[in-house]
């Protein structure tokens, strides 16, 4: 019974398997749509035929089913391609290989979605052909989204900020360049000019486009075209001198595909593209690739093609596309799929007229076949073939190719995994991804002009248009910027610096100054900067402070003037008092100094007490000696002699400390008594903010926003002032009479003001650090070059000479004379090092003295114990103190007398015993 059940199960399995095999159709009809006479189409036609032949001869795939591919030539016509795609839909085609064109793919994909016929395109690279909108369009090549990311990484690697894009104005060109723009923005770069070329444009139209490109400042050109229009554009560009030194040309993979297909490269053609970079879809060195490449010549000859050509990357992808479909159909049939079609009810509702719309039917198994296509996983001619969740082939990568001499030279690779590298992408997938800028590497590129020096990537536009440079039309401090109302001439320190820097550039920069403001009062500097954002000005030159909120919207050059906010206020003279001699030191300094005098006196007494009669005597005398000795060292008038080595060591160090303190005190007191002292109730920005008094600021200065936003000062306390006279009047009136207690302004303005009004002064220190620079639009290369020029002006001394021409030589002196309102009192911190050294010396001396004293005390105790004397009834500590207080010579004599006395007693005792024995 059990055997019968097993036999029945085996029979059912064999029957089901036989039914599945025999359910497979004898042939599967597949369409192929591309342009036969094109760079991609020529290679694709041979590759597709080769793949079909291999599949039909391979019994392991599609057993019992013959794959039939019907190819149609769209002949580079979008209309013809659309009609042919619709004809395939009428013939119950289960899938279409193609279309090659992105333009056709956009239209036909809507039909494929409706009729559920998968289309596998090996040539449509338009990044907007996504699986979300067109689920039945499967891209079996690389999306231009990745190619444009590679181009953007190249631009970023060579630190170019602007590029010009030339492209064919169709879906393929527009959407590819749009993707490039998105990728450049991520890297803080941009497309400065988009030059669209009409499909099928004449040479005169193309030349007109190239002339407009030549007039732009960017010299980095991205060419996204097809071989026909692209080669014509390159030939015209060479005639216009646009392929010479200084230019950078980066062509997308259309150029590498064309060159790879050519068995013999024309020297004249290569001469139009010397030093160019182009991208090539990277294909790994697989077994299938090697086999296909080895028999390619035979396949071309078998196809009876007159022109000899080589396979390119698109040919390999077309070859893999057929295998993708074959593996998917095999899986589809293995899971019980069959070929059946049904009518589309939506087409019946449409009036067909002369069109045979009813002939187009829905493929019932289209969605299941699409799932099998998306699940394929094998190694093809291009490498691992597998789709990610977005419907793209995994591991997108490109070769970076440099056209040099008579051939092509690979200078590196780009992959979505690791960016730019000189290593093959497939070797990097087993390593951690590194997209750090320092890890991005390429081999040396030979640029147009046969140079290896990286082109700057831009020049000043040769279009005859002058730069509109905004300058503030100031009403005050016109030494920096001034505009003559009659002639319109712009002069000043800032203007001369800009002109001198511009003259150092290696290229001419035509410009004109445009005054901003009416001249009656200082203009608003935030509004002046915003004119760059609105393109009213190409740059702003003047006394423009470099502050954080401005750097977020514009780029600044290297600062040519150091600046920062300071507090300007009125001051009054301070007369000396009878207690002026106490002012050089702070209270803490006086206390610490007096304490150290007592400490030194005590330490010297401890070191000298046992050996020096000057430090002995009654207790009262010894205390007086300590005080007298310590304070007499201040005048180097101490009478007591120091005999111990440790005492002399401490005294030498202390006298050095006293010398420094005495000299500093004398200098400070002299300054207090002889130099005019100025005082103010405001001591700096902290005391100014803490008060409730009005604060002045210059009209148009960033000081207002800084006080309000950064320091939290209420706006009602702020008062705008326009001219130095208004400064003077407001400070003289004071807060009680409608004036201000202080003015917060930038240091260069305050320096000029103090020259005219020396009775005012700066209090505290500069509480911000910034500078003045010239403002340009974000990522402007001119800002970088002018920064270099400003550094050159600083190094060769021209910047200082311009400063001396417009600003008085003693400006810095005026600040130094008024920078401090009163001399700083000497702090303990200033002498902490000296006190530390002296304290350590005292501790070392005391430690050594205590060790020696304890050692002598122990020797005495051992000597007394050896003599057999009885122990003292006093405690050991009191005995040690008594020993330490005893004069060293007396202690020695007393020890000897005691020992002699003990010896006499012992001798007498021995004599008595002897006499007794004798008797």
GROMACS .gro file of C-alpha atoms in nm, residues 8-451:
model
  444
    8UNK     CA    1   0.122   0.761  -0.743
    9UNK     CA    2   0.300   1.072  -0.607
   10UNK     CA    3   0.591   1.026  -0.846
   11UNK     CA    4   0.350   0.982  -1.135
   12UNK     CA    5   0.169   1.307  -1.046
   13UNK     CA    6   0.495   1.500  -1.032
   14UNK     CA    7   0.612   1.368  -1.368
   15UNK     CA    8   0.275   1.443  -1.518
   16UNK     CA    9   0.275   1.798  -1.386
   17UNK     CA   10   0.630   1.850  -1.513
   18UNK     CA   11   0.540   1.714  -1.856
   19UNK     CA   12   0.236   1.935  -1.869
   20UNK     CA   13   0.452   2.237  -1.778
   21UNK     CA   14   0.710   2.159  -2.046
   22UNK     CA   15   0.461   2.088  -2.314
   23UNK     CA   16   0.260   2.396  -2.213
   24UNK     CA   17   0.550   2.612  -2.332
   25UNK     CA   18   0.494   2.760  -2.677
   26UNK     CA   19   0.709   2.653  -2.967
   27UNK     CA   20   0.813   3.014  -3.027
   28UNK     CA   21   0.795   3.344  -2.844
   29UNK     CA   22   0.764   3.660  -3.052
   30UNK     CA   23   0.962   3.958  -2.928
   31UNK     CA   24   1.001   4.294  -3.100
   32UNK     CA   25   1.316   4.508  -3.120
   33UNK     CA   26   1.302   4.877  -3.203
   34UNK     CA   27   1.611   5.091  -3.269
   35UNK     CA   28   1.797   5.279  -3.542
   36UNK     CA   29   2.007   5.037  -3.744
   37UNK     CA   30   2.239   5.299  -3.894
   38UNK     CA   31   2.356   5.461  -3.571
   39UNK     CA   32   2.648   5.421  -3.336
   40UNK     CA   33   2.435   5.236  -3.084
   41UNK     CA   34   2.210   5.058  -3.335
   42UNK     CA   35   2.487   4.903  -3.544
   43UNK     CA   36   2.643   4.738  -3.238
   44UNK     CA   37   2.303   4.648  -3.091
   45UNK     CA   38   2.185   4.469  -3.405
   46UNK     CA   39   2.483   4.235  -3.409
   47UNK     CA   40   2.475   4.182  -3.032
   48UNK     CA   41   2.102   4.102  -3.023
   49UNK     CA   42   2.135   3.850  -3.307
   50UNK     CA   43   2.430   3.687  -3.130
   51UNK     CA   44   2.240   3.659  -2.802
   52UNK     CA   45   1.930   3.512  -2.971
   53UNK     CA   46   2.140   3.254  -3.149
   54UNK     CA   47   2.315   3.151  -2.825
   55UNK     CA   48   1.986   3.126  -2.635
   56UNK     CA   49   1.817   2.911  -2.901
   57UNK     CA   50   2.121   2.679  -2.902
   58UNK     CA   51   2.128   2.651  -2.522
   59UNK     CA   52   1.899   2.373  -2.396
   60UNK     CA   53   1.926   2.492  -2.038
   61UNK     CA   54   1.717   2.798  -2.103
   62UNK     CA   55   1.376   2.813  -2.271
   63UNK     CA   56   1.376   2.439  -2.346
   64UNK     CA   57   1.145   2.358  -2.632
   65UNK     CA   58   1.082   2.724  -2.708
   66UNK     CA   59   1.241   2.922  -2.984
   67UNK     CA   60   1.302   3.294  -2.918
   68UNK     CA   61   1.211   3.500  -3.221
   69UNK     CA   62   1.316   3.867  -3.228
   70UNK     CA   63   1.170   4.086  -3.502
   71UNK     CA   64   1.380   4.400  -3.550
   72UNK     CA   65   1.242   4.727  -3.685
   73UNK     CA   66   1.451   5.026  -3.798
   74UNK     CA   67   1.317   5.354  -3.660
   75UNK     CA   68   1.562   5.537  -3.890
   76UNK     CA   69   1.629   5.817  -3.637
   77UNK     CA   70   1.266   5.928  -3.665
   78UNK     CA   71   1.056   5.967  -3.357
   79UNK     CA   72   0.735   5.942  -3.557
   80UNK     CA   73   0.842   5.625  -3.737
   81UNK     CA   74   0.953   5.471  -3.410
   82UNK     CA   75   0.616   5.539  -3.248
   83UNK     CA   76   0.427   5.385  -3.543
   84UNK     CA   77   0.648   5.077  -3.540
   85UNK     CA   78   0.600   5.033  -3.166
   86UNK     CA   79   0.223   5.043  -3.217
   87UNK     CA   80   0.255   4.782  -3.494
   88UNK     CA   81   0.432   4.551  -3.251
   89UNK     CA   82   0.137   4.587  -3.016
   90UNK     CA   83  -0.095   4.465  -3.293
   91UNK     CA   84   0.106   4.142  -3.340
   92UNK     CA   85   0.056   3.996  -2.991
   93UNK     CA   86   0.417   4.069  -2.894
   94UNK     CA   87   0.500   3.968  -2.537
   95UNK     CA   88   0.789   4.215  -2.499
   96UNK     CA   89   0.983   4.479  -2.691
   97UNK     CA   90   1.360   4.524  -2.681
   98UNK     CA   91   1.396   4.901  -2.703
   99UNK     CA   92   1.325   5.167  -2.791
  100UNK     CA   93   1.672   5.313  -2.832
  101UNK     CA   94   1.551   5.673  -2.824
  102UNK     CA   95   1.435   5.843  -2.505
  103UNK     CA   96   1.193   6.053  -2.709
  104UNK     CA   97   1.015   5.745  -2.843
  105UNK     CA   98   1.027   5.579  -2.502
  106UNK     CA   99   0.832   5.868  -2.346
  107UNK     CA  100   0.543   5.818  -2.589
  108UNK     CA  101   0.538   5.441  -2.628
  109UNK     CA  102   0.569   5.381  -2.252
  110UNK     CA  103   0.213   5.505  -2.207
  111UNK     CA  104   0.096   5.239  -2.455
  112UNK     CA  105   0.307   4.972  -2.281
  113UNK     CA  106   0.151   5.062  -1.948
  114UNK     CA  107  -0.197   5.024  -2.090
  115UNK     CA  108  -0.136   4.700  -2.282
  116UNK     CA  109   0.101   4.561  -2.014
  117UNK     CA  110   0.378   4.476  -2.258
  118UNK     CA  111   0.725   4.505  -2.095
  119UNK     CA  112   0.979   4.714  -2.287
  120UNK     CA  113   1.349   4.656  -2.217
  121UNK     CA  114   1.546   4.960  -2.335
  122UNK     CA  115   1.923   4.939  -2.369
  123UNK     CA  116   1.958   5.296  -2.504
  124UNK     CA  117   1.698   5.525  -2.340
  125UNK     CA  118   1.902   5.697  -2.067
  126UNK     CA  119   1.666   5.986  -1.990
  127UNK     CA  120   1.661   6.003  -1.606
  128UNK     CA  121   1.291   6.098  -1.601
  129UNK     CA  122   1.193   5.758  -1.744
  130UNK     CA  123   1.135   5.623  -1.397
  131UNK     CA  124   0.968   5.300  -1.295
  132UNK     CA  125   0.711   5.495  -1.095
  133UNK     CA  126   0.557   5.662  -1.398
  134UNK     CA  127   0.645   5.393  -1.651
  135UNK     CA  128   0.651   5.059  -1.465
  136UNK     CA  129   0.653   4.854  -1.790
  137UNK     CA  130   0.966   5.033  -1.919
  138UNK     CA  131   1.267   4.845  -1.786
  139UNK     CA  132   1.595   5.029  -1.839
  140UNK     CA  133   1.868   4.774  -1.906
  141UNK     CA  134   2.142   5.035  -1.930
  142UNK     CA  135   2.261   5.313  -1.699
  143UNK     CA  136   2.042   5.612  -1.628
  144UNK     CA  137   2.185   5.952  -1.710
  145UNK     CA  138   2.116   6.040  -1.348
  146UNK     CA  139   2.433   5.847  -1.259
  147UNK     CA  140   2.628   5.984  -1.554
  148UNK     CA  141   2.546   6.340  -1.450
  149UNK     CA  142   2.648   6.260  -1.094
  150UNK     CA  143   2.983   6.146  -1.234
  151UNK     CA  144   3.018   6.470  -1.433
  152UNK     CA  145   2.930   6.674  -1.123
  153UNK     CA  146   3.193   6.488  -0.921
  154UNK     CA  147   3.449   6.568  -1.191
  155UNK     CA  148   3.359   6.937  -1.175
  156UNK     CA  149   3.381   6.932  -0.797
  157UNK     CA  150   3.711   6.737  -0.802
  158UNK     CA  151   3.877   7.008  -1.009
  159UNK     CA  152   3.709   7.282  -0.799
  160UNK     CA  153   3.517   7.450  -1.080
  161UNK     CA  154   3.206   7.634  -0.968
  162UNK     CA  155   3.036   7.718  -1.297
  163UNK     CA  156   2.987   7.522  -1.618
  164UNK     CA  157   2.821   7.581  -1.955
  165UNK     CA  158   2.595   7.305  -2.085
  166UNK     CA  159   2.542   7.243  -2.458
  167UNK     CA  160   2.268   6.991  -2.529
  168UNK     CA  161   2.015   6.875  -2.786
  169UNK     CA  162   1.679   7.028  -2.706
  170UNK     CA  163   1.476   6.708  -2.672
  171UNK     CA  164   1.373   6.485  -2.381
  172UNK     CA  165   1.713   6.318  -2.375
  173UNK     CA  166   1.907   6.646  -2.370
  174UNK     CA  167   1.683   6.862  -2.151
  175UNK     CA  168   1.623   6.608  -1.880
  176UNK     CA  169   1.986   6.500  -1.870
  177UNK     CA  170   2.107   6.858  -1.821
  178UNK     CA  171   1.836   6.919  -1.561
  179UNK     CA  172   1.972   6.622  -1.367
  180UNK     CA  173   2.323   6.767  -1.404
  181UNK     CA  174   2.205   7.097  -1.258
  182UNK     CA  175   2.059   6.918  -0.956
  183UNK     CA  176   2.382   6.728  -0.896
  184UNK     CA  177   2.596   7.041  -0.928
  185UNK     CA  178   2.384   7.226  -0.674
  186UNK     CA  179   2.458   6.951  -0.422
  187UNK     CA  180   2.827   7.034  -0.468
  188UNK     CA  181   2.787   7.412  -0.452
  189UNK     CA  182   2.834   7.455  -0.826
  190UNK     CA  183   2.593   7.554  -1.099
  191UNK     CA  184   2.522   7.570  -1.471
  192UNK     CA  185   2.585   7.932  -1.557
  193UNK     CA  186   2.454   7.905  -1.912
  194UNK     CA  187   2.242   7.646  -2.093
  195UNK     CA  188   2.293   7.640  -2.470
  196UNK     CA  189   2.016   7.439  -2.637
  197UNK     CA  190   2.060   7.311  -2.993
  198UNK     CA  191   1.751   7.235  -3.198
  199UNK     CA  192   1.727   6.871  -3.313
  200UNK     CA  193   1.835   6.865  -3.676
  201UNK     CA  194   1.983   7.215  -3.654
  202UNK     CA  195   2.195   7.349  -3.938
  203UNK     CA  196   2.561   7.436  -3.898
  204UNK     CA  197   2.480   7.808  -3.893
  205UNK     CA  198   2.247   7.757  -3.598
  206UNK     CA  199   2.505   7.553  -3.415
  207UNK     CA  200   2.771   7.816  -3.481
  208UNK     CA  201   2.543   8.083  -3.338
  209UNK     CA  202   2.499   7.878  -3.022
  210UNK     CA  203   2.876   7.831  -2.986
  211UNK     CA  204   2.938   8.204  -3.027
  212UNK     CA  205   2.704   8.273  -2.736
  213UNK     CA  206   2.894   8.015  -2.532
  214UNK     CA  207   3.229   8.178  -2.616
  215UNK     CA  208   3.105   8.511  -2.482
  216UNK     CA  209   3.035   8.358  -2.139
  217UNK     CA  210   3.287   8.353  -1.856
  218UNK     CA  211   3.277   7.979  -1.791
  219UNK     CA  212   3.529   7.775  -1.985
  220UNK     CA  213   3.405   7.437  -1.861
  221UNK     CA  214   3.173   7.301  -2.131
  222UNK     CA  215   2.953   6.994  -2.084
  223UNK     CA  216   2.844   6.850  -2.418
  224UNK     CA  217   2.538   6.623  -2.398
  225UNK     CA  218   2.440   6.533  -2.754
  226UNK     CA  219   2.438   6.247  -3.003
  227UNK     CA  220   2.723   6.154  -3.240
  228UNK     CA  221   2.582   6.333  -3.545
  229UNK     CA  222   2.520   6.671  -3.384
  230UNK     CA  223   2.803   6.634  -3.132
  231UNK     CA  224   3.079   6.584  -3.388
  232UNK     CA  225   2.950   6.878  -3.592
  233UNK     CA  226   2.954   7.098  -3.283
  234UNK     CA  227   3.312   6.996  -3.203
  235UNK     CA  228   3.427   7.074  -3.555
  236UNK     CA  229   3.267   7.418  -3.539
  237UNK     CA  230   3.410   7.479  -3.192
  238UNK     CA  231   3.760   7.411  -3.321
  239UNK     CA  232   3.711   7.659  -3.604
  240UNK     CA  233   3.600   7.919  -3.348
  241UNK     CA  234   3.909   7.859  -3.133
  242UNK     CA  235   3.707   7.707  -2.851
  243UNK     CA  236   3.917   7.392  -2.815
  244UNK     CA  237   4.241   7.572  -2.728
  245UNK     CA  238   4.421   7.612  -2.398
  246UNK     CA  239   4.203   7.733  -2.113
  247UNK     CA  240   3.894   7.543  -2.222
  248UNK     CA  241   3.762   7.227  -2.058
  249UNK     CA  242   3.536   6.996  -2.257
  250UNK     CA  243   3.353   6.708  -2.093
  251UNK     CA  244   3.143   6.496  -2.329
  252UNK     CA  245   2.895   6.239  -2.208
  253UNK     CA  246   2.915   5.876  -2.317
  254UNK     CA  247   2.794   5.941  -2.674
  255UNK     CA  248   3.151   6.036  -2.768
  256UNK     CA  249   3.319   5.732  -2.615
  257UNK     CA  250   3.063   5.505  -2.782
  258UNK     CA  251   3.142   5.657  -3.120
  259UNK     CA  252   3.518   5.635  -3.072
  260UNK     CA  253   3.503   5.281  -2.933
  261UNK     CA  254   3.311   5.169  -3.242
  262UNK     CA  255   3.570   5.305  -3.483
  263UNK     CA  256   3.840   5.049  -3.578
  264UNK     CA  257   4.064   5.328  -3.712
  265UNK     CA  258   4.038   5.671  -3.556
  266UNK     CA  259   4.069   5.959  -3.797
  267UNK     CA  260   4.357   6.188  -3.697
  268UNK     CA  261   4.174   6.493  -3.828
  269UNK     CA  262   3.867   6.405  -3.624
  270UNK     CA  263   4.073   6.347  -3.310
  271UNK     CA  264   4.237   6.685  -3.365
  272UNK     CA  265   3.904   6.851  -3.284
  273UNK     CA  266   3.889   6.693  -2.940
  274UNK     CA  267   4.245   6.686  -2.804
  275UNK     CA  268   4.250   6.706  -2.424
  276UNK     CA  269   3.878   6.634  -2.394
  277UNK     CA  270   3.727   6.418  -2.123
  278UNK     CA  271   3.449   6.174  -2.197
  279UNK     CA  272   3.266   5.908  -2.000
  280UNK     CA  273   3.215   5.546  -2.090
  281UNK     CA  274   2.974   5.305  -1.924
  282UNK     CA  275   3.196   5.070  -1.727
  283UNK     CA  276   3.166   4.700  -1.808
  284UNK     CA  277   3.348   4.435  -1.609
  285UNK     CA  278   3.581   4.181  -1.767
  286UNK     CA  279   3.347   3.880  -1.759
  287UNK     CA  280   3.361   3.551  -1.949
  288UNK     CA  281   3.064   3.642  -2.168
  289UNK     CA  282   3.222   3.975  -2.255
  290UNK     CA  283   3.545   3.810  -2.359
  291UNK     CA  284   3.362   3.549  -2.568
  292UNK     CA  285   3.149   3.810  -2.744
  293UNK     CA  286   3.446   4.038  -2.813
  294UNK     CA  287   3.655   3.749  -2.948
  295UNK     CA  288   3.398   3.653  -3.211
  296UNK     CA  289   3.280   4.005  -3.289
  297UNK     CA  290   3.467   4.036  -3.619
  298UNK     CA  291   3.313   3.710  -3.741
  299UNK     CA  292   2.966   3.824  -3.639
  300UNK     CA  293   3.006   4.153  -3.825
  301UNK     CA  294   3.129   3.972  -4.135
  302UNK     CA  295   2.843   3.722  -4.114
  303UNK     CA  296   2.591   4.008  -4.104
  304UNK     CA  297   2.722   4.124  -4.445
  305UNK     CA  298   2.791   4.474  -4.317
  306UNK     CA  299   3.009   4.676  -4.550
  307UNK     CA  300   3.163   4.898  -4.281
  308UNK     CA  301   3.376   4.737  -4.016
  309UNK     CA  302   3.308   4.852  -3.662
  310UNK     CA  303   3.382   4.742  -3.307
  311UNK     CA  304   3.146   4.679  -3.021
  312UNK     CA  305   3.079   4.954  -2.769
  313UNK     CA  306   2.929   4.952  -2.422
  314UNK     CA  307   2.575   4.984  -2.557
  315UNK     CA  308   2.633   4.668  -2.763
  316UNK     CA  309   2.719   4.477  -2.447
  317UNK     CA  310   2.405   4.608  -2.275
  318UNK     CA  311   2.192   4.511  -2.578
  319UNK     CA  312   2.342   4.162  -2.560
  320UNK     CA  313   2.258   4.135  -2.188
  321UNK     CA  314   1.907   4.269  -2.254
  322UNK     CA  315   1.821   3.963  -2.465
  323UNK     CA  316   1.952   3.735  -2.191
  324UNK     CA  317   1.748   3.922  -1.929
  325UNK     CA  318   1.434   3.861  -2.131
  326UNK     CA  319   1.524   3.497  -2.190
  327UNK     CA  320   1.581   3.427  -1.819
  328UNK     CA  321   1.257   3.607  -1.733
  329UNK     CA  322   1.054   3.413  -1.994
  330UNK     CA  323   1.204   3.086  -1.872
  331UNK     CA  324   1.100   3.167  -1.515
  332UNK     CA  325   0.761   3.284  -1.640
  333UNK     CA  326   0.691   2.956  -1.821
  334UNK     CA  327   0.833   2.748  -1.535
  335UNK     CA  328   0.571   2.893  -1.303
  336UNK     CA  329   0.283   2.811  -1.529
  337UNK     CA  330   0.268   3.129  -1.730
  338UNK     CA  331   0.116   3.118  -2.076
  339UNK     CA  332   0.078   3.357  -2.363
  340UNK     CA  333  -0.272   3.497  -2.394
  341UNK     CA  334  -0.418   3.833  -2.484
  342UNK     CA  335  -0.751   4.002  -2.422
  343UNK     CA  336  -0.930   4.304  -2.560
  344UNK     CA  337  -0.889   4.645  -2.395
  345UNK     CA  338  -1.232   4.783  -2.311
  346UNK     CA  339  -1.097   5.139  -2.317
  347UNK     CA  340  -1.011   5.104  -2.687
  348UNK     CA  341  -1.363   4.988  -2.769
  349UNK     CA  342  -1.499   5.308  -2.618
  350UNK     CA  343  -1.282   5.516  -2.850
  351UNK     CA  344  -1.397   5.575  -3.205
  352UNK     CA  345  -1.134   5.397  -3.408
  353UNK     CA  346  -1.202   5.564  -3.742
  354UNK     CA  347  -0.943   5.439  -3.986
  355UNK     CA  348  -0.708   5.317  -3.712
  356UNK     CA  349  -0.704   4.950  -3.617
  357UNK     CA  350  -0.710   5.017  -3.244
  358UNK     CA  351  -0.905   4.699  -3.167
  359UNK     CA  352  -0.613   4.497  -3.297
  360UNK     CA  353  -0.406   4.606  -2.996
  361UNK     CA  354  -0.475   4.369  -2.708
  362UNK     CA  355  -0.365   4.343  -2.347
  363UNK     CA  356  -0.101   4.083  -2.260
  364UNK     CA  357  -0.263   3.890  -1.975
  365UNK     CA  358   0.068   3.773  -1.832
  366UNK     CA  359   0.244   4.105  -1.875
  367UNK     CA  360   0.257   4.194  -1.508
  368UNK     CA  361   0.384   3.850  -1.409
  369UNK     CA  362   0.651   3.865  -1.680
  370UNK     CA  363   0.751   4.212  -1.557
  371UNK     CA  364   0.803   4.069  -1.209
  372UNK     CA  365   1.022   3.792  -1.349
  373UNK     CA  366   1.229   4.052  -1.538
  374UNK     CA  367   1.283   4.252  -1.221
  375UNK     CA  368   1.395   3.936  -1.037
  376UNK     CA  369   1.668   3.821  -1.277
  377UNK     CA  370   2.012   3.774  -1.129
  378UNK     CA  371   2.303   3.653  -1.338
  379UNK     CA  372   2.646   3.757  -1.464
  380UNK     CA  373   2.631   3.891  -1.815
  381UNK     CA  374   2.873   4.057  -2.054
  382UNK     CA  375   2.858   4.385  -1.857
  383UNK     CA  376   2.894   4.227  -1.513
  384UNK     CA  377   2.638   4.138  -1.245
  385UNK     CA  378   2.286   4.187  -1.386
  386UNK     CA  379   2.035   4.266  -1.114
  387UNK     CA  380   1.780   4.541  -1.054
  388UNK     CA  381   1.749   4.745  -0.737
  389UNK     CA  382   1.424   4.862  -0.579
  390UNK     CA  383   1.417   5.169  -0.806
  391UNK     CA  384   1.438   4.956  -1.121
  392UNK     CA  385   1.801   5.049  -1.197
  393UNK     CA  386   2.082   4.807  -1.263
  394UNK     CA  387   2.306   4.768  -0.961
  395UNK     CA  388   2.662   4.903  -0.938
  396UNK     CA  389   2.647   5.198  -1.179
  397UNK     CA  390   2.999   5.297  -1.285
  398UNK     CA  391   3.177   5.492  -1.561
  399UNK     CA  392   3.526   5.509  -1.707
  400UNK     CA  393   3.683   5.857  -1.721
  401UNK     CA  394   3.857   5.876  -2.059
  402UNK     CA  395   4.106   6.140  -2.175
  403UNK     CA  396   4.149   6.187  -2.552
  404UNK     CA  397   4.520   6.231  -2.615
  405UNK     CA  398   4.713   6.208  -2.939
  406UNK     CA  399   4.575   5.931  -3.156
  407UNK     CA  400   4.396   5.734  -2.890
  408UNK     CA  401   4.205   5.717  -2.565
  409UNK     CA  402   4.355   5.701  -2.218
  410UNK     CA  403   4.160   5.598  -1.908
  411UNK     CA  404   4.250   5.833  -1.621
  412UNK     CA  405   4.016   5.687  -1.363
  413UNK     CA  406   3.677   5.551  -1.278
  414UNK     CA  407   3.360   5.674  -1.115
  415UNK     CA  408   3.113   5.459  -0.926
  416UNK     CA  409   2.808   5.546  -0.724
  417UNK     CA  410   2.967   5.352  -0.440
  418UNK     CA  411   3.305   5.517  -0.399
  419UNK     CA  412   3.314   5.820  -0.632
  420UNK     CA  413   3.630   5.893  -0.830
  421UNK     CA  414   3.913   5.644  -0.809
  422UNK     CA  415   4.206   5.510  -1.006
  423UNK     CA  416   4.108   5.154  -0.909
  424UNK     CA  417   3.854   4.939  -1.091
  425UNK     CA  418   3.509   4.984  -0.932
  426UNK     CA  419   3.457   4.607  -0.890
  427UNK     CA  420   3.763   4.592  -0.663
  428UNK     CA  421   3.616   4.856  -0.429
  429UNK     CA  422   3.280   4.695  -0.354
  430UNK     CA  423   3.438   4.466  -0.096
  431UNK     CA  424   3.584   4.765   0.089
  432UNK     CA  425   3.407   5.030   0.300
  433UNK     CA  426   3.273   5.315   0.091
  434UNK     CA  427   3.487   5.632   0.105
  435UNK     CA  428   3.341   5.945  -0.047
  436UNK     CA  429   3.574   6.181   0.143
  437UNK     CA  430   3.721   6.447  -0.085
  438UNK     CA  431   4.077   6.349   0.004
  439UNK     CA  432   4.015   5.992  -0.116
  440UNK     CA  433   3.893   6.100  -0.462
  441UNK     CA  434   4.177   6.044  -0.710
  442UNK     CA  435   4.239   6.050  -1.085
  443UNK     CA  436   4.549   6.011  -1.296
  444UNK     CA  437   4.701   6.321  -1.455
  445UNK     CA  438   4.487   6.464  -1.736
  446UNK     CA  439   4.633   6.627  -2.045
  447UNK     CA  440   4.407   6.925  -2.113
  448UNK     CA  441   4.353   7.121  -2.436
  449UNK     CA  442   4.675   7.296  -2.528
  450UNK     CA  443   4.877   6.989  -2.425
  451UNK     CA  444   4.915   7.102  -2.065
   0.00000   0.00000   0.00000
